[in-house]
């Protein structure tokens, strides 16, 4: 059948017509295709190079033969185990296709055009993507000393009567953190009817006391965690949110009930039960943070303290300079990323890797800094 | 921290406040937990009991060790292979977390409160769930002779100025189908600016000529297919949509870019390339359809012709009777489902299984019919 001008296309919603097809992140595979070669070290997406528990791998492999069955839409067994892990009820937990999907569901539950949402300038862009995607208005407050500014978040929320406030603790992309008690105190300072979305994707890497003690039925907060980071299963897409049963139940109004990969459910269950592997990962990550810090020092750079599986390395100048360093590293085969916004964009962000991954960084960072300095000098920015 | 009445909960959107937490389907695992025993045969969700290609299983198992990496957000390799398979451009294809997720994305792109959508009374409830979830108004037309009524769909779409019309070809839950040429002809009869959503989840089981020949850049239609049925990977969550590049690109405005399971991407790629396994599955399914038809005949029942991997078995009376038969089968350990709406609900729907699965059906159907007749007689409905 030939096409003709008579054939008109679909009518998008008013909101969709205003959206651009902006992708929050370009994946490393696409960068590899662009550069025509694989990366030598994959340290840009805060993936856990130490990988999942062998028991999780075995569980996923074992489930592959049963992949003809849909996953349990209630994720019953995984939620049961998570409830025991967290000391809450199964009705307090919803499992979803990674925190990214859960962020989308939560925003959809609360945000319609005209609603106010508060986050930090330079915080997780996928959250912003979902807020824009549902027509919310984002208000951003600056970081204070490279940490998300709890006071400023509360003040802005009160000022704009926000429905939702985003806080990642520990923070991405800086790796900084607040004591849990400080986060808990926020709840009393938020305006009525404002929900705190506490993204704890990196909580397993943080010092004791970073996770706040909050009654799970407190209706003012929802917390999200993931198997993508400490459990090494980013590609499996398993995240969970926990909070008041009424709020958790509301996800059932809109979520993709049959959205979970069956092998991923089995893998997450096995991963959660392998405490030894998690402890070993935490140790590996702590060692890698020290190694990244040492590499930074050897190159005359400052590394920020981190409660995550990555380290923000301050390149000592402005964002343009750090971007030059980053581009040089990527050109040389080191996949890293960096904060989007000043003044945090003076840093590059290096995910924790194995010794062989970090030796690639150590090998290529000096020349990358030299490249960046040369280009800055050529532009007259450095003397 | 103690809870107090001062602590108020979040403010949901106006739309969400109107939604009920209705789940389109109860999963078989939940039914098994309720009945306290596993099913003897799992034939209710049109899963493909013959399973995925061994090459797909091997690909997923091999990828399990790399599951610490996020999947490629562009699904580049899979879309490339699908483009070759369909004879279209990679820009004409979007991959998503099963057709269910793609349905949700498409509805979100087009439907806002007040918009009109047309489907058939008793067609796929998950589509209806998404339309309700975005505030659309659903108009339903009856089936005609157990087939979706193309004329009525077009007439209703014109009458209500629909933005979107849903058609599954072959149909679920009846297994009936239309020639592709009839579907292609619909496009000229739909009102301007109305998109036909053609769900071809079961197309690989259908006779030649069921898939319409439509220019992929025709802006009036989008087609969806899946690895859940013929490729035996329901639990992996891989579906795809193909259509005009502009419409396909619009998914990038709202979709969960990093939502795909990495092992599932690899498995789908391997499955697509194993033509022999697909052919064997098609043969197994054709044999199973004959077996289900024979079992129906042996019990004095009529089985509808099917172009899918399931068969609707007409129980010969009304919906109450068929529900009794269904409940009796489920009680005896046979997981089957049935259409929701009269007059299609005179049938039960049996998915194609292996000989050992269908022998369970053959074993328990006679007593289930006897049970149902006894109960109907007790209620005075049968003489």
XYZ file of C-alpha atoms in Angstrom:
766
model
C 0.000 0.000 0.000
C 1.439 3.364 -1.003
C 1.688 6.155 1.503
C -0.149 9.390 0.853
C -0.422 12.772 2.503
C -3.978 11.829 3.403
C -2.643 9.393 5.962
C -2.344 11.391 9.143
C -0.425 10.322 12.199
C -1.585 9.852 15.745
C -2.628 12.641 18.082
C -0.267 12.808 21.037
C -1.312 14.186 24.409
C -0.729 17.868 25.039
C 1.999 16.946 27.510
C 3.815 14.545 25.193
C 3.888 17.213 22.490
C 6.010 19.331 24.824
C 8.520 16.591 25.655
C 11.806 16.075 23.882
C 13.176 12.601 23.270
C 15.934 13.192 25.763
C 17.723 10.130 27.058
C 18.943 10.522 30.642
C 22.130 8.552 29.904
C 23.931 7.228 26.859
C 24.859 3.610 27.471
C 28.469 2.412 27.252
C 27.592 0.048 24.421
C 26.568 3.010 22.275
C 29.805 4.789 23.146
C 31.721 1.652 22.215
C 29.964 1.506 18.862
C 30.798 5.188 18.279
C 34.466 4.774 19.134
C 34.692 1.470 17.273
C 36.320 -0.399 20.141
C 35.300 -1.849 23.492
C 36.203 -0.057 26.684
C 39.235 -1.329 28.608
C 37.528 -0.549 31.917
C 33.788 -0.113 32.522
C 33.627 2.284 35.454
C 31.062 4.884 34.401
C 27.648 3.658 35.500
C 28.385 2.622 39.091
C 27.848 -0.953 38.109
C 29.293 -3.487 40.508
C 32.221 -5.043 38.659
C 32.618 -7.592 41.447
C 29.429 -9.135 40.190
C 26.538 -10.947 41.829
C 26.755 -13.806 44.276
C 27.576 -17.101 42.558
C 24.377 -18.353 44.170
C 22.428 -15.625 42.382
C 24.069 -16.553 39.086
C 23.210 -20.202 39.683
C 19.609 -19.298 40.534
C 19.208 -17.263 37.348
C 20.794 -19.992 35.241
C 18.581 -22.607 36.831
C 15.480 -20.517 36.160
C 16.380 -19.997 32.483
C 14.763 -23.286 31.514
C 11.525 -22.171 33.178
C 11.557 -18.770 31.499
C 8.500 -19.841 29.479
C 6.497 -19.047 32.630
C 5.576 -15.495 33.523
C 7.094 -14.271 36.755
C 4.903 -14.139 39.825
C 3.198 -10.729 39.476
C 3.190 -10.283 43.248
C 6.912 -11.188 43.624
C 5.657 -13.011 46.689
C 8.768 -14.952 47.647
C 11.125 -12.021 47.128
C 8.873 -9.621 49.025
C 8.577 -12.156 51.833
C 12.356 -12.337 52.120
C 12.711 -8.563 51.908
C 10.104 -8.121 54.634
C 12.170 -10.330 56.941
C 15.352 -8.509 55.888
C 13.868 -5.095 56.677
C 11.711 -6.122 59.618
C 8.527 -4.860 57.977
C 5.385 -6.434 56.578
C 5.079 -7.836 53.060
C 2.347 -5.215 52.532
C 5.009 -2.526 53.034
C 7.050 -3.616 49.996
C 6.623 -3.299 46.262
C 9.107 -4.832 43.846
C 9.680 -3.219 40.462
C 11.833 -3.215 37.354
C 14.700 -1.360 39.024
C 14.492 1.890 40.965
C 14.110 3.695 37.635
C 10.736 2.059 37.038
C 9.656 2.608 40.637
C 10.559 6.296 40.352
C 8.337 6.488 37.299
C 5.452 4.777 39.057
C 5.735 7.003 42.136
C 5.855 10.189 40.101
C 2.830 9.012 38.141
C 0.933 8.411 41.377
C 1.552 11.904 42.701
C 2.459 14.357 39.968
C 0.204 15.929 37.379
C 0.721 19.129 35.394
C 1.094 22.066 37.749
C 2.426 20.041 40.683
C 5.642 21.060 42.394
C 8.577 18.764 42.976
C 11.883 19.522 44.670
C 15.286 17.998 44.082
C 18.934 19.059 44.129
C 20.649 20.757 41.207
C 22.709 17.950 39.642
C 20.999 15.029 41.397
C 19.726 11.897 39.633
C 18.516 12.933 36.154
C 16.244 9.943 35.657
C 14.051 11.249 38.459
C 13.867 14.608 36.675
C 13.030 12.773 33.441
C 10.007 11.164 35.073
C 8.837 14.418 36.684
C 9.010 16.163 33.314
C 7.311 13.174 31.719
C 4.276 13.619 33.952
C 4.172 17.379 33.693
C 5.504 18.302 37.113
C 7.435 21.502 37.790
C 10.918 20.860 39.165
C 12.504 23.180 41.685
C 16.188 22.572 42.282
C 18.333 23.674 45.196
C 22.134 23.734 45.075
C 24.351 21.280 46.885
C 26.105 22.614 49.964
C 29.738 21.555 50.267
C 29.134 18.729 47.797
C 26.307 17.287 49.857
C 22.604 17.493 49.199
C 21.354 20.343 51.361
C 18.657 19.031 53.682
C 17.747 22.466 55.020
C 17.420 23.944 51.573
C 15.337 21.007 50.337
C 12.892 21.452 53.217
C 12.750 25.215 52.798
C 12.092 24.978 49.064
C 9.459 22.293 49.618
C 7.656 24.547 52.073
C 7.983 27.541 49.803
C 6.483 25.887 46.725
C 4.127 23.513 48.597
C 5.863 20.560 46.966
C 4.128 17.213 46.656
C 7.387 15.325 46.441
C 11.013 15.858 47.482
C 13.849 13.708 46.166
C 16.858 12.877 48.301
C 19.525 10.292 47.541
C 21.397 9.222 50.665
C 24.181 8.404 50.025
C 24.248 10.832 47.148
C 24.921 10.160 43.495
C 26.984 11.618 41.769
C 29.111 12.892 44.673
C 29.206 9.861 46.968
C 28.598 12.039 50.021
C 26.087 11.229 52.737
C 24.154 12.411 55.752
C 23.622 10.661 59.046
C 20.309 8.846 59.096
C 19.152 10.842 62.110
C 19.423 14.035 60.061
C 17.285 12.523 57.329
C 14.677 11.387 59.847
C 14.534 14.901 61.275
C 13.640 16.273 57.844
C 10.226 14.648 58.022
C 9.026 17.077 60.653
C 10.230 20.037 58.623
C 8.523 19.152 55.367
C 5.169 20.765 54.624
C 2.029 18.723 55.189
C 1.191 16.350 52.367
C 4.722 16.387 51.026
C 6.308 12.977 50.476
C 10.033 12.444 50.930
C 11.388 10.056 48.305
C 14.516 8.630 49.879
C 16.662 6.896 47.269
C 18.930 4.483 49.112
C 20.424 2.761 46.076
C 23.897 2.839 47.636
C 22.941 2.310 51.282
C 24.743 -1.036 51.636
C 28.078 0.729 51.020
C 27.489 3.420 53.639
C 28.671 3.593 57.263
C 26.414 2.363 60.022
C 23.914 5.024 60.963
C 23.393 6.271 57.411
C 20.016 4.543 57.087
C 17.501 6.461 59.181
C 15.285 4.730 61.696
C 11.785 5.552 60.539
C 8.548 3.743 61.283
C 7.666 1.999 58.024
C 4.065 3.216 58.352
C 5.153 6.856 58.512
C 3.118 8.284 55.622
C 5.609 11.062 54.913
C 8.352 8.990 53.315
C 8.986 6.199 50.819
C 12.375 4.509 50.520
C 13.818 2.788 47.466
C 16.609 0.235 47.241
C 17.994 -1.976 44.541
C 19.805 -5.148 43.595
C 21.737 -3.181 40.964
C 24.534 -1.904 43.171
C 25.721 -3.870 46.234
C 24.146 -7.066 44.881
C 25.751 -6.660 41.452
C 22.618 -7.221 39.371
C 22.085 -3.973 37.432
C 21.229 -5.881 34.257
C 18.562 -7.925 36.028
C 16.312 -4.931 36.860
C 15.154 -5.545 40.389
C 14.438 -2.692 42.747
C 12.050 -2.277 45.641
C 10.293 0.453 47.555
C 9.083 0.275 51.121
C 6.778 2.497 53.091
C 3.264 2.818 54.460
C 1.007 -0.004 53.303
C -1.529 2.394 51.809
C 1.056 4.074 49.611
C 2.633 0.754 48.619
C -0.790 -0.638 47.677
C -1.398 2.317 45.385
C 1.351 1.071 43.050
C -1.029 -1.772 42.173
C -3.282 0.793 40.497
C -0.784 1.553 37.774
C 2.251 -0.735 37.738
C 3.018 -3.291 35.059
C 1.934 -6.275 37.126
C 3.634 -8.851 34.940
C 6.742 -6.725 34.381
C 9.295 -8.671 36.378
C 11.747 -11.041 34.769
C 11.297 -14.441 36.385
C 14.999 -15.317 36.519
C 15.752 -11.900 38.020
C 13.246 -12.556 40.816
C 14.979 -15.851 41.596
C 18.423 -14.263 41.376
C 17.514 -11.420 43.725
C 16.123 -13.875 46.269
C 19.360 -15.859 46.226
C 21.483 -12.699 46.332
C 19.644 -11.379 49.367
C 20.363 -14.560 51.270
C 24.104 -14.659 50.510
C 25.357 -12.466 53.357
C 28.951 -13.584 52.919
C 29.072 -12.427 49.325
C 27.623 -9.053 50.250
C 30.233 -8.659 52.996
C 32.981 -9.547 50.553
C 31.629 -7.036 48.040
C 31.522 -4.334 50.687
C 35.165 -5.082 51.481
C 36.160 -5.112 47.808
C 34.425 -1.773 47.309
C 36.091 -0.239 50.366
C 39.489 -1.327 49.030
C 38.676 0.051 45.575
C 37.658 3.402 47.059
C 41.076 3.576 48.710
C 42.771 2.657 45.449
C 40.886 5.347 43.520
C 41.764 7.843 46.237
C 45.424 6.854 46.006
C 45.415 7.145 42.204
C 43.919 10.614 42.558
C 46.583 11.643 45.040
C 49.358 10.289 42.828
C 48.068 12.642 40.155
C 47.839 15.617 42.469
C 44.053 15.411 42.692
C 41.668 15.295 45.618
C 39.176 12.434 45.975
C 35.982 13.035 47.902
C 35.082 10.713 50.754
C 32.474 8.244 49.509
C 29.751 6.093 51.047
C 29.034 4.461 47.692
C 30.716 2.223 45.123
C 32.200 5.180 43.277
C 34.466 8.090 44.039
C 34.160 11.668 42.817
C 37.643 12.860 41.909
C 38.072 16.622 41.989
C 40.137 17.571 38.943
C 41.042 20.872 40.560
C 39.625 23.283 37.982
C 36.248 24.014 36.409
C 33.765 21.850 34.552
C 35.395 22.459 31.180
C 38.641 21.079 32.495
C 37.037 18.007 34.065
C 35.147 17.376 30.811
C 38.457 17.433 28.956
C 39.870 14.906 31.400
C 36.775 12.770 30.998
C 36.864 12.900 27.205
C 40.541 11.989 27.204
C 39.874 9.015 29.482
C 36.963 7.850 27.336
C 39.099 8.222 24.213
C 41.723 6.018 25.810
C 39.147 3.359 26.646
C 38.149 4.215 30.206
C 34.374 4.503 30.619
C 33.721 7.072 33.348
C 31.084 9.761 33.818
C 30.904 13.072 35.682
C 28.414 15.344 37.413
C 26.345 17.520 35.071
C 26.249 20.737 37.058
C 28.700 23.292 38.541
C 30.420 23.287 40.919
C 30.186 19.489 41.193
C 31.239 19.175 37.560
C 34.817 19.940 38.539
C 34.888 16.218 39.370
C 34.902 13.023 37.405
C 33.141 10.009 38.860
C 34.976 6.683 38.905
C 33.118 3.509 39.846
C 34.831 0.993 42.068
C 36.506 -1.724 40.045
C 38.808 -4.665 40.415
C 42.535 -3.970 40.661
C 42.885 -4.652 36.933
C 40.165 -2.091 36.138
C 41.714 0.549 38.350
C 45.183 -0.068 36.946
C 43.736 1.012 33.596
C 42.663 4.252 35.267
C 46.091 4.664 36.872
C 47.708 4.073 33.517
C 45.635 6.585 31.543
C 44.848 9.341 34.027
C 48.240 11.106 33.849
C 48.136 11.505 30.060
C 44.472 12.497 30.244
C 45.330 15.267 32.680
C 48.182 16.350 30.438
C 45.831 16.410 27.447
C 43.320 18.479 29.374
C 45.950 20.929 30.585
C 47.313 21.323 27.082
C 43.878 22.098 25.676
C 43.078 24.499 28.482
C 46.376 26.282 27.941
C 45.660 26.530 24.241
C 42.391 28.249 25.138
C 44.187 30.566 27.536
C 42.346 29.337 30.575
C 45.365 28.036 32.471
C 48.636 29.835 32.857
C 9.667 7.654 65.948
C 6.031 7.279 66.949
C 3.304 7.863 64.417
C 0.772 10.582 65.011
C -2.356 11.827 63.337
C -0.391 14.932 62.408
C 1.553 12.922 59.878
C -0.422 13.205 56.689
C 0.037 11.025 53.657
C 0.874 11.962 50.101
C -1.440 13.759 47.738
C -2.298 11.522 44.787
C -3.272 12.888 41.404
C -6.954 13.434 40.707
C -6.870 10.527 38.280
C -5.141 8.109 40.653
C -7.732 8.878 43.315
C -10.374 7.461 40.977
C -8.501 4.240 40.197
C -8.998 0.966 42.013
C -6.100 -1.371 42.674
C -7.487 -3.856 40.204
C -5.080 -6.489 38.955
C -5.804 -7.587 35.387
C -4.899 -11.204 36.157
C -4.209 -13.285 39.240
C -1.035 -15.275 38.662
C -0.987 -19.061 38.943
C 1.528 -18.901 41.803
C -1.013 -17.008 43.900
C -3.677 -19.572 43.025
C -1.269 -22.323 44.031
C -0.636 -20.641 47.366
C -4.420 -20.338 47.915
C -5.112 -23.964 47.095
C -2.039 -25.156 48.988
C -0.707 -27.296 46.176
C 1.007 -26.810 42.830
C -0.961 -27.181 39.626
C -0.630 -30.461 37.755
C -0.828 -28.645 34.422
C -0.123 -24.958 33.787
C -2.337 -24.122 30.819
C -4.066 -20.883 31.800
C -1.833 -18.008 30.693
C -1.040 -19.067 27.117
C 2.535 -19.608 28.123
C 4.534 -21.791 25.776
C 5.120 -24.999 27.693
C 7.454 -26.183 24.924
C 9.894 -23.583 26.163
C 12.497 -21.411 24.527
C 15.173 -22.508 22.109
C 18.054 -24.268 23.883
C 20.215 -21.612 22.242
C 18.200 -18.906 23.988
C 18.555 -20.712 27.310
C 22.301 -20.996 26.752
C 22.550 -17.306 25.845
C 20.689 -16.257 28.999
C 22.791 -18.568 31.161
C 25.959 -17.265 29.598
C 24.893 -13.672 30.209
C 24.091 -14.320 33.887
C 27.704 -13.764 34.886
C 27.630 -10.362 33.166
C 24.367 -9.335 34.815
C 26.281 -6.722 36.825
C 26.167 -4.617 33.631
C 23.041 -2.679 32.690
C 21.461 -3.811 29.458
C 22.031 -1.712 26.358
C 19.283 0.938 26.657
C 18.893 1.031 22.872
C 18.623 -2.787 22.553
C 20.785 -2.180 19.486
C 21.697 -5.743 18.594
C 18.198 -7.095 19.085
C 16.593 -4.253 17.147
C 19.125 -4.755 14.358
C 18.174 -8.426 14.120
C 14.461 -7.617 14.297
C 14.847 -5.043 11.538
C 16.344 -7.701 9.283
C 13.653 -10.183 10.333
C 10.838 -7.744 9.484
C 12.492 -6.037 6.529
C 12.253 -2.598 8.128
C 14.682 -0.052 9.515
C 16.068 -0.142 13.040
C 14.376 3.250 13.521
C 11.030 1.520 13.016
C 11.419 -0.726 16.069
C 11.214 -0.172 19.803
C 11.914 -2.973 22.263
C 10.172 -2.992 25.628
C 9.497 -5.006 28.762
C 6.882 -7.197 27.095
C 3.858 -6.050 25.117
C 2.212 -5.108 28.429
C 4.793 -2.370 29.015
C 4.628 -1.208 25.395
C 0.828 -0.964 25.646
C 1.285 1.246 28.682
C 3.792 3.467 26.913
C 1.621 3.823 23.822
C -1.479 4.683 25.819
C 0.539 7.243 27.759
C 1.712 8.838 24.515
C -1.798 9.266 23.153
C -4.425 9.173 25.867
C -5.282 11.827 28.414
C -8.511 12.304 30.360
C -11.394 12.805 27.968
C -9.845 10.893 25.075
C -11.763 8.127 23.385
C -10.445 4.622 22.858
C -12.154 1.679 21.174
C -11.728 -2.016 21.806
C -13.839 -5.171 21.794
C -15.991 -6.259 24.720
C -13.956 -9.046 26.326
C -10.627 -8.325 24.597
C -7.270 -8.035 26.390
C -7.941 -6.531 29.849
C -4.390 -5.248 30.355
C -4.967 -2.796 27.511
C -8.118 -1.601 29.260
C -6.155 -1.301 32.508
C -3.692 1.071 30.857
C -6.440 3.150 29.210
C -8.186 3.546 32.554
C -4.832 4.286 34.170
C -4.328 7.293 31.903
C -7.899 8.507 32.128
C -9.150 7.482 28.696
C -12.753 6.587 27.999
C -13.178 3.066 26.674
C -15.840 2.224 24.134
C -16.377 -1.487 23.568
C -18.048 -3.219 20.661
C -19.254 -6.830 20.823
C -17.545 -9.706 19.055
C -19.338 -11.016 15.986
C -19.431 -14.800 15.736
C -16.559 -15.054 18.232
C -14.320 -12.816 16.159
C -13.394 -9.210 16.789
C -15.739 -7.197 14.568
C -13.645 -5.041 12.254
C -16.639 -3.154 10.858
C -17.978 -2.356 14.291
C -14.560 -1.238 15.547
C -14.239 1.188 12.637
C -17.794 2.463 13.000
C -17.388 3.054 16.725
C -14.031 4.757 16.193
C -15.622 7.120 13.678
C -18.606 7.743 15.918
C -16.590 8.707 19.007
C -13.605 10.222 17.148
C -11.314 7.695 18.815
C -7.607 8.345 19.165
C -6.785 4.669 19.435
C -8.372 1.376 18.406
C -7.174 -1.954 19.781
C -7.274 -5.100 17.674
C -5.613 -8.411 18.481
C -5.139 -10.562 15.399
C -5.185 -13.468 16.089
C -7.564 -12.759 18.926
C -7.141 -13.544 22.580
C -9.169 -15.062 24.318
C -11.018 -16.728 21.427
C -8.120 -17.751 19.166
C -10.001 -16.576 16.076
C -8.458 -14.461 13.358
C -8.979 -12.295 10.298
C -7.118 -12.359 7.025
C -4.387 -9.741 6.976
C -5.909 -8.077 3.932
C -9.060 -7.346 5.935
C -6.997 -5.725 8.662
C -5.099 -3.608 6.135
C -8.408 -2.434 4.661
C -9.471 -1.142 8.081
C -6.902 1.637 7.891
C -8.844 3.476 5.209
C -12.038 3.234 7.219
C -10.704 4.636 10.468
C -11.254 8.340 11.162
C -8.345 10.717 10.596
C -5.858 10.847 13.424
C -6.944 7.481 14.798
C -4.180 4.958 15.402
C -4.788 1.227 14.996
C -2.936 -0.736 17.648
C -2.507 -4.164 16.130
C -1.520 -6.699 18.774
C 0.123 -9.619 16.981
C 1.293 -11.508 20.045
C 0.176 -14.815 18.524
C 1.007 -14.119 14.873
C 3.651 -16.847 14.589
C 0.967 -19.488 15.212
C -1.411 -18.143 12.540
C -1.902 -19.277 8.939
C -0.030 -17.520 6.150
C -1.799 -14.341 5.173
C -2.871 -13.419 8.713
C -0.202 -10.730 9.019
C -1.254 -7.757 6.880
C 1.064 -6.212 4.354
C 1.346 -2.610 5.487
C 4.045 -0.069 4.729
C 5.945 0.286 7.988
C 5.871 4.081 7.612
C 2.077 4.144 7.428
C 1.293 6.546 10.284
C -2.103 5.006 10.989
C -0.970 1.771 12.627
C 1.487 0.371 15.144
C 2.076 -3.367 15.504
C 3.254 -5.218 18.601
C 4.845 -8.649 18.863
C 6.509 -10.600 21.616
C 9.000 -13.269 22.629
C 6.518 -14.488 25.254
C 4.482 -16.798 23.055
C 6.020 -18.553 20.029
C 9.529 -18.009 21.400
C 8.626 -19.371 24.836
C 10.101 -16.528 26.902
C 7.138 -15.020 28.804
C 9.184 -14.732 31.988
C 11.959 -12.813 30.218
C 9.792 -9.792 29.327
C 10.758 -8.910 25.788
C 8.267 -7.394 23.390
C 8.611 -5.046 20.464
C 6.556 -2.567 18.510
C 7.098 -1.521 14.927
C 5.698 1.339 12.920
C 6.462 4.760 11.502
C 9.822 6.086 12.689
C 8.289 9.245 14.129
C 5.885 7.311 16.334
C 8.565 4.836 17.373
C 10.925 7.690 18.297
C 8.273 9.181 20.550
C 8.609 6.219 22.912
C 12.030 7.641 23.815
C 10.236 10.577 25.439
C 8.722 8.455 28.168
C 9.998 4.879 28.276
C 12.189 3.398 30.987
C 15.396 3.518 28.941
C 17.323 1.147 31.177
C 14.353 -1.155 31.737
C 15.456 -4.222 29.777
C 16.968 -7.241 31.449
C 20.364 -7.863 29.863
C 20.077 -11.665 29.783
C 16.619 -11.360 28.245
C 18.024 -9.204 25.442
C 20.639 -11.867 24.716
C 18.084 -14.656 24.942
C 15.678 -12.962 22.550
C 18.454 -12.420 20.022
C 19.369 -16.110 20.124
C 15.718 -17.167 19.996
C 15.037 -15.047 16.929
C 17.857 -16.737 15.078
C 16.821 -20.325 15.853
C 14.386 -20.877 13.001
C 14.354 -24.649 13.482
C 13.185 -24.379 17.058
C 10.415 -21.976 16.071
C 9.273 -24.379 13.357
C 9.273 -27.247 15.839
C 7.273 -25.160 18.325
C 4.756 -24.288 15.636
C 4.359 -28.001 14.883
C 4.062 -28.905 18.574
C 1.395 -26.258 19.003
C -0.536 -27.424 15.954
C -0.536 -30.965 17.340
C -1.633 -29.734 20.767
C -4.522 -27.780 19.230
C -5.710 -31.024 17.607
C -5.364 -32.856 20.907
C -7.380 -30.240 22.785
C -10.012 -30.362 20.043
C -10.179 -34.146 20.328
C -10.480 -34.011 24.126
C -13.332 -31.532 23.727
C -15.100 -33.808 21.242
C -14.653 -36.810 23.501
C -16.539 -34.850 26.134
C -19.302 -33.764 23.778
C -17.958 -30.217 23.523
C -17.095 -28.019 20.572
C -13.614 -26.508 20.222
C -13.208 -23.299 18.249
C -10.689 -23.182 15.426
C -7.552 -21.416 16.668
C -4.664 -19.484 15.128
C -2.914 -19.246 18.505
C -1.310 -21.482 21.120
C -4.597 -21.995 22.924
C -8.064 -23.292 22.162
C -11.381 -21.916 23.344
C -13.585 -24.869 24.266
C -17.310 -24.158 24.145
C -18.865 -25.788 27.210
C -22.275 -25.677 25.566
C -24.143 -23.551 28.084
C -23.842 -20.094 29.614
C -21.051 -18.374 31.469
C -22.149 -19.688 34.851
C -21.807 -23.213 33.588
C -18.384 -22.624 32.038
C -17.229 -20.984 35.282
C -18.291 -24.105 37.173
C -16.299 -26.236 34.782
C -13.329 -23.923 35.180
C -13.502 -23.929 38.960
C -13.733 -27.695 39.019
C -10.694 -27.997 36.766
C -8.708 -25.537 38.896
C -9.740 -27.425 42.038
C -8.417 -30.610 40.494
C -5.098 -28.954 39.656
C -5.588 -27.799 36.075
C -4.712 -24.113 35.625
C -6.937 -22.752 32.861
C -8.720 -19.426 32.338
C -11.801 -18.292 30.435
C -13.204 -15.239 28.642
C -14.676 -12.604 30.937
C -17.702 -11.563 28.906
C -20.851 -13.153 27.416
C -21.375 -14.825 25.069
C -17.662 -15.731 24.843
C -17.711 -16.808 28.491
C -19.536 -19.990 27.519
C -15.983 -21.195 26.734
C -12.948 -22.155 28.757
C -9.526 -21.394 27.314
C -6.895 -24.123 27.323
C -3.304 -23.324 26.402
C -1.403 -25.746 24.213
C 0.661 -28.139 26.288
C 2.774 -31.226 25.981
C 0.998 -34.580 25.771
C 1.505 -35.059 29.524
C -0.125 -31.682 30.241
C -3.088 -32.406 28.022
C -3.569 -35.882 29.459
C -4.184 -34.128 32.786
C -6.931 -32.156 31.063
C -8.341 -35.310 29.482
C -8.299 -36.994 32.861
C -10.097 -34.243 34.777
C -12.467 -32.683 32.256
C -15.177 -35.409 32.456
C -15.563 -35.111 36.235
C -15.390 -31.309 36.002
C -18.275 -31.346 33.551
C -20.185 -33.716 35.806
C -19.555 -31.403 38.775
C -20.733 -28.400 36.808
C -23.890 -30.187 35.599
C -24.688 -31.315 39.108
C -24.377 -27.795 40.468
C -26.398 -26.331 37.649
C -29.103 -28.930 38.211
C -29.112 -28.107 41.906
C -29.771 -24.519 40.929
C -32.518 -25.581 38.561
C -30.784 -24.234 35.511
C -30.451 -27.543 33.676
C -33.234 -30.099 33.355
